[in-house]
Amino acid sequence: MITKTLFNNEKNKWININTDSSEELKNLYQDYEIDDEIAAYSLDKNERAHLDYDQPTDTFVLIFNVPNQSKIDDHYETIPMTFLIKDLRFITISNSNNQYVISKMEKYLKRNPDTTIFKFLFSSLLLITDSYFPLVEEINSDRKWINDKLKIKTTKQNLLSLSNLETGVVYFVSASRQNTVLLEQVRTHIIYRALDESEREQFEDALIEAKQLVEMTQVSSQILQQLSGTYNNVLNNNLNDTMKILTALSILLTVPTIITGFFGMNMPLPLENNPAGWLVTIGISVVLWFGLSYILRKLMN
């Protein structure tokens, strides 16, 4: 589906191509005379955030990481979204996973119909960056909830939930860093020199917000890593305590085995003709058992 919207006193046209079909997107790119290499960037779901400028066709391409608001395997991921500026046309490539970004861009354009094409681009990037923050806050809230549950009982399910949060944060940290590097590259690009004051101001706002996101995601990632390491140490400590107990029990259980084995040998032995001999052997086992347990307790402490 293609939607077209005029803005900036009808000087510019925003064309949004909403499709999940690669073949359909290729045909649309041919209609708009977009280079095949640029088309390949848009079709690659694993494409990293970057910019490209094709000087012969005067096509400015920007690939930006967008958060996928639907969880995959109980964690958030990111997807690339393509923005193109060519011949006073602003083209966006969207799909079912990032359609919410288009809705935000439409609302912005209704409030600012006279915005320029690059100001609209940088405002859109700012909207995308802002969409990360509620998800990071949700991760932080889930982290606190899981941490409270782990303090009560360290279960496998809670540890898996903590691992899912770590995975989601890793995606966000990587995506936010790439987006920030991308914006830094825009600042050094020839396109930046042609921007007016309001466009540069909007760009700086987008860059500041992107840097704040990097810091926020890094802090969340470090806290999750610390929690994971702490509970890993707790589990190792619990395992060590369990192994100590099992080792001590196995040693203590050898005492009656040795005593009964000794007096069970088929040869002349002390107390073999004594009617109370079995009580004596039990008494020896009990005395040795308590003596050994006392020694082990001292050593373990």
mmCIF file of N, CA, C and O in Angstrom, residues 138-187:
data_model
loop_
_atom_site.group_PDB
_atom_site.id
_atom_site.type_symbol
_atom_site.label_atom_id
_atom_site.label_comp_id
_atom_site.label_asym_id
_atom_site.label_seq_id
_atom_site.Cartn_x
_atom_site.Cartn_y
_atom_site.Cartn_z
ATOM 1 N N GLU A 138 10.007 -0.283 30.688
ATOM 2 C CA GLU A 138 9.297 -1.544 30.940
ATOM 3 C C GLU A 138 10.287 -2.645 31.329
ATOM 4 O O GLU A 138 10.018 -3.444 32.237
ATOM 5 N N ILE A 139 11.430 -2.677 30.639
ATOM 6 C CA ILE A 139 12.464 -3.663 30.974
ATOM 7 C C ILE A 139 12.972 -3.437 32.391
ATOM 8 O O ILE A 139 13.169 -4.393 33.156
ATOM 9 N N ASN A 140 13.186 -2.175 32.750
ATOM 10 C CA ASN A 140 13.656 -1.866 34.109
ATOM 11 C C ASN A 140 12.620 -2.274 35.155
ATOM 12 O O ASN A 140 12.973 -2.776 36.228
ATOM 13 N N SER A 141 11.345 -2.052 34.843
ATOM 14 C CA SER A 141 10.276 -2.445 35.766
ATOM 15 C C SER A 141 10.218 -3.969 35.913
ATOM 16 O O SER A 141 10.077 -4.493 37.028
ATOM 17 N N ASP A 142 10.339 -4.675 34.783
ATOM 18 C CA ASP A 142 10.349 -6.141 34.825
ATOM 19 C C ASP A 142 11.572 -6.656 35.587
ATOM 20 O O ASP A 142 11.486 -7.669 36.290
ATOM 21 N N ARG A 143 12.688 -5.961 35.436
ATOM 22 C CA ARG A 143 13.905 -6.357 36.147
ATOM 23 C C ARG A 143 13.716 -6.281 37.658
ATOM 24 O O ARG A 143 14.098 -7.190 38.400
ATOM 25 N N LYS A 144 13.089 -5.214 38.117
ATOM 26 C CA LYS A 144 12.837 -5.058 39.559
ATOM 27 C C LYS A 144 11.892 -6.150 40.066
ATOM 28 O O LYS A 144 12.090 -6.710 41.146
ATOM 29 N N TRP A 145 10.875 -6.451 39.252
ATOM 30 C CA TRP A 145 9.902 -7.473 39.647
ATOM 31 C C TRP A 145 10.563 -8.850 39.722
ATOM 32 O O TRP A 145 10.358 -9.603 40.684
ATOM 33 N N ILE A 146 11.384 -9.177 38.722
ATOM 34 C CA ILE A 146 12.074 -10.478 38.707
ATOM 35 C C ILE A 146 13.091 -10.545 39.837
ATOM 36 O O ILE A 146 13.259 -11.592 40.476
ATOM 37 N N ASN A 147 13.760 -9.423 40.103
ATOM 38 C CA ASN A 147 14.744 -9.390 41.187
ATOM 39 C C ASN A 147 14.081 -9.675 42.533
ATOM 40 O O ASN A 147 14.630 -10.416 43.363
ATOM 41 N N ASP A 148 12.900 -9.105 42.750
ATOM 42 C CA ASP A 148 12.166 -9.363 43.999
ATOM 43 C C ASP A 148 11.789 -10.836 44.121
ATOM 44 O O ASP A 148 11.858 -11.419 45.216
ATOM 45 N N LYS A 149 11.408 -11.452 43.001
ATOM 46 C CA LYS A 149 11.044 -12.872 43.027
ATOM 47 C C LYS A 149 12.275 -13.756 43.256
ATOM 48 O O LYS A 149 12.196 -14.769 43.960
ATOM 49 N N LEU A 150 13.401 -13.357 42.665
ATOM 50 C CA LEU A 150 14.627 -14.142 42.841
ATOM 51 C C LEU A 150 15.148 -14.060 44.276
ATOM 52 O O LEU A 150 15.789 -14.997 44.759
ATOM 53 N N LYS A 151 14.894 -12.941 44.942
ATOM 54 C CA LYS A 151 15.315 -12.823 46.334
ATOM 55 C C LYS A 151 14.559 -13.809 47.220
ATOM 56 O O LYS A 151 15.093 -14.301 48.212
ATOM 57 N N ILE A 152 13.301 -14.078 46.821
ATOM 58 C CA ILE A 152 12.494 -15.038 47.587
ATOM 59 C C ILE A 152 12.927 -16.466 47.261
ATOM 60 O O ILE A 152 13.169 -17.290 48.157
ATOM 61 N N LYS A 153 13.034 -16.765 45.953
ATOM 62 C CA LYS A 153 13.434 -18.101 45.532
ATOM 63 C C LYS A 153 14.075 -18.034 44.150
ATOM 64 O O LYS A 153 13.505 -17.475 43.214
ATOM 65 N N THR A 154 15.269 -18.600 44.044
ATOM 66 C CA THR A 154 15.992 -18.598 42.773
ATOM 67 C C THR A 154 15.552 -19.797 41.944
ATOM 68 O O THR A 154 16.098 -20.891 42.063
ATOM 69 N N THR A 155 14.539 -19.569 41.097
ATOM 70 C CA THR A 155 14.003 -20.653 40.271
ATOM 71 C C THR A 155 14.519 -20.539 38.846
ATOM 72 O O THR A 155 14.989 -19.484 38.408
ATOM 73 N N LYS A 156 14.405 -21.637 38.129
ATOM 74 C CA LYS A 156 14.852 -21.676 36.739
ATOM 75 C C LYS A 156 14.038 -20.712 35.878
ATOM 76 O O LYS A 156 14.596 -20.010 35.021
ATOM 77 N N GLN A 157 12.728 -20.634 36.103
ATOM 78 C CA GLN A 157 11.868 -19.773 35.311
ATOM 79 C C GLN A 157 12.233 -18.305 35.490
ATOM 80 O O GLN A 157 12.288 -17.527 34.529
ATOM 81 N N ASN A 158 12.501 -17.912 36.738
ATOM 82 C CA ASN A 158 12.885 -16.524 36.995
ATOM 83 C C ASN A 158 14.221 -16.185 36.364
ATOM 84 O O ASN A 158 14.426 -15.077 35.854
ATOM 85 N N LEU A 159 15.155 -17.130 36.397
ATOM 86 C CA LEU A 159 16.459 -16.904 35.768
ATOM 87 C C LEU A 159 16.330 -16.797 34.251
ATOM 88 O O LEU A 159 17.021 -15.994 33.613
ATOM 89 N N LEU A 160 15.442 -17.584 33.662
ATOM 90 C CA LEU A 160 15.204 -17.493 32.218
ATOM 91 C C LEU A 160 14.572 -16.144 31.863
ATOM 92 O O LEU A 160 14.896 -15.554 30.826
ATOM 93 N N SER A 161 13.678 -15.663 32.713
ATOM 94 C CA SER A 161 13.070 -14.347 32.485
ATOM 95 C C SER A 161 14.129 -13.250 32.544
ATOM 96 O O SER A 161 14.119 -12.311 31.740
ATOM 97 N N LEU A 162 15.056 -13.374 33.485
ATOM 98 C CA LEU A 162 16.153 -12.413 33.585
ATOM 99 C C LEU A 162 17.040 -12.473 32.344
ATOM 100 O O LEU A 162 17.498 -11.445 31.832
ATOM 101 N N SER A 163 17.253 -13.670 31.827
ATOM 102 C CA SER A 163 18.054 -13.839 30.612
ATOM 103 C C SER A 163 17.370 -13.188 29.407
ATOM 104 O O SER A 163 18.034 -12.584 28.555
ATOM 105 N N ASN A 164 16.046 -13.300 29.325
ATOM 106 C CA ASN A 164 15.307 -12.667 28.226
ATOM 107 C C ASN A 164 15.441 -11.154 28.272
ATOM 108 O O ASN A 164 15.564 -10.494 27.225
ATOM 109 N N LEU A 165 15.416 -10.593 29.477
ATOM 110 C CA LEU A 165 15.610 -9.150 29.608
ATOM 111 C C LEU A 165 16.999 -8.745 29.137
ATOM 112 O O LEU A 165 17.164 -7.726 28.452
ATOM 113 N N GLU A 166 18.001 -9.533 29.480
ATOM 114 C CA GLU A 166 19.371 -9.252 29.043
ATOM 115 C C GLU A 166 19.461 -9.268 27.519
ATOM 116 O O GLU A 166 20.113 -8.410 26.911
ATOM 117 N N THR A 167 18.797 -10.234 26.893
ATOM 118 C CA THR A 167 18.826 -10.333 25.426
ATOM 119 C C THR A 167 18.200 -9.108 24.784
ATOM 120 O O THR A 167 18.749 -8.541 23.828
ATOM 121 N N GLY A 168 17.042 -8.680 25.315
ATOM 122 C CA GLY A 168 16.380 -7.498 24.772
ATOM 123 C C GLY A 168 17.222 -6.250 24.917
ATOM 124 O O GLY A 168 17.303 -5.422 23.991
ATOM 125 N N VAL A 169 17.881 -6.086 26.055
ATOM 126 C CA VAL A 169 18.721 -4.906 26.286
ATOM 127 C C VAL A 169 19.923 -4.906 25.347
ATOM 128 O O VAL A 169 20.355 -3.849 24.874
ATOM 129 N N VAL A 170 20.475 -6.085 25.064
ATOM 130 C CA VAL A 170 21.611 -6.173 24.134
ATOM 131 C C VAL A 170 21.216 -5.638 22.763
ATOM 132 O O VAL A 170 21.970 -4.894 22.116
ATOM 133 N N TYR A 171 20.012 -5.999 22.294
ATOM 134 C CA TYR A 171 19.514 -5.479 21.016
ATOM 135 C C TYR A 171 19.402 -3.957 21.066
ATOM 136 O O TYR A 171 19.794 -3.254 20.114
ATOM 137 N N PHE A 172 18.875 -3.433 22.166
ATOM 138 C CA PHE A 172 18.682 -1.993 22.279
ATOM 139 C C PHE A 172 20.010 -1.247 22.383
ATOM 140 O O PHE A 172 20.158 -0.168 21.804
ATOM 141 N N VAL A 173 20.956 -1.803 23.123
ATOM 142 C CA VAL A 173 22.270 -1.159 23.241
ATOM 143 C C VAL A 173 22.937 -1.089 21.880
ATOM 144 O O VAL A 173 23.464 -0.035 21.473
ATOM 145 N N SER A 174 22.927 -2.197 21.147
ATOM 146 C CA SER A 174 23.556 -2.224 19.824
ATOM 147 C C SER A 174 22.860 -1.264 18.865
ATOM 148 O O SER A 174 23.519 -0.509 18.142
ATOM 149 N N ALA A 175 21.520 -1.274 18.860
ATOM 150 C CA ALA A 175 20.758 -0.418 17.948
ATOM 151 C C ALA A 175 20.967 1.054 18.265
ATOM 152 O O ALA A 175 21.154 1.882 17.360
ATOM 153 N N SER A 176 20.942 1.413 19.538
ATOM 154 C CA SER A 176 21.099 2.822 19.917
ATOM 155 C C SER A 176 22.498 3.326 19.574
ATOM 156 O O SER A 176 22.667 4.476 19.148
ATOM 157 N N ARG A 177 23.508 2.478 19.750
ATOM 158 C CA ARG A 177 24.870 2.882 19.385
ATOM 159 C C ARG A 177 24.975 3.116 17.879
ATOM 160 O O ARG A 177 25.585 4.100 17.429
ATOM 161 N N GLN A 178 24.413 2.196 17.099
ATOM 162 C CA GLN A 178 24.460 2.350 15.649
ATOM 163 C C GLN A 178 23.740 3.617 15.212
ATOM 164 O O GLN A 178 24.224 4.342 14.329
ATOM 165 N N ASN A 179 22.589 3.901 15.811
ATOM 166 C CA ASN A 179 21.839 5.105 15.453
ATOM 167 C C ASN A 179 22.630 6.368 15.781
ATOM 168 O O ASN A 179 22.627 7.337 15.010
ATOM 169 N N THR A 180 23.307 6.358 16.928
ATOM 170 C CA THR A 180 24.099 7.526 17.316
ATOM 171 C C THR A 180 25.273 7.730 16.369
ATOM 172 O O THR A 180 25.567 8.864 15.952
ATOM 173 N N VAL A 181 25.952 6.644 16.021
ATOM 174 C CA VAL A 181 27.058 6.737 15.060
ATOM 175 C C VAL A 181 26.553 7.254 13.723
ATOM 176 O O VAL A 181 27.212 8.073 13.053
ATOM 177 N N LEU A 182 25.374 6.798 13.326
ATOM 178 C CA LEU A 182 24.777 7.256 12.067
ATOM 179 C C LEU A 182 24.553 8.764 12.087
ATOM 180 O O LEU A 182 24.888 9.472 11.125
ATOM 181 N N LEU A 183 23.991 9.279 13.172
ATOM 182 C CA LEU A 183 23.736 10.715 13.262
ATOM 183 C C LEU A 183 25.039 11.514 13.287
ATOM 184 O O LEU A 183 25.111 12.622 12.734
ATOM 185 N N GLU A 184 26.061 10.957 13.914
ATOM 186 C CA GLU A 184 27.369 11.614 13.881
ATOM 187 C C GLU A 184 27.919 11.683 12.460
ATOM 188 O O GLU A 184 28.570 12.663 12.077
ATOM 189 N N GLN A 185 27.637 10.658 11.668
ATOM 190 C CA GLN A 185 28.080 10.652 10.277
ATOM 191 C C GLN A 185 27.322 11.703 9.465
ATOM 192 O O GLN A 185 27.900 12.319 8.559
ATOM 193 N N VAL A 186 26.045 11.897 9.791
ATOM 194 C CA VAL A 186 25.264 12.918 9.096
ATOM 195 C C VAL A 186 25.888 14.299 9.315
ATOM 196 O O VAL A 186 25.939 15.132 8.403
ATOM 197 N N ARG A 187 26.377 14.532 10.530
ATOM 198 C CA ARG A 187 26.971 15.836 10.861
ATOM 199 C C ARG A 187 28.194 16.124 9.995
ATOM 200 O O ARG A 187 28.487 17.293 9.686
#
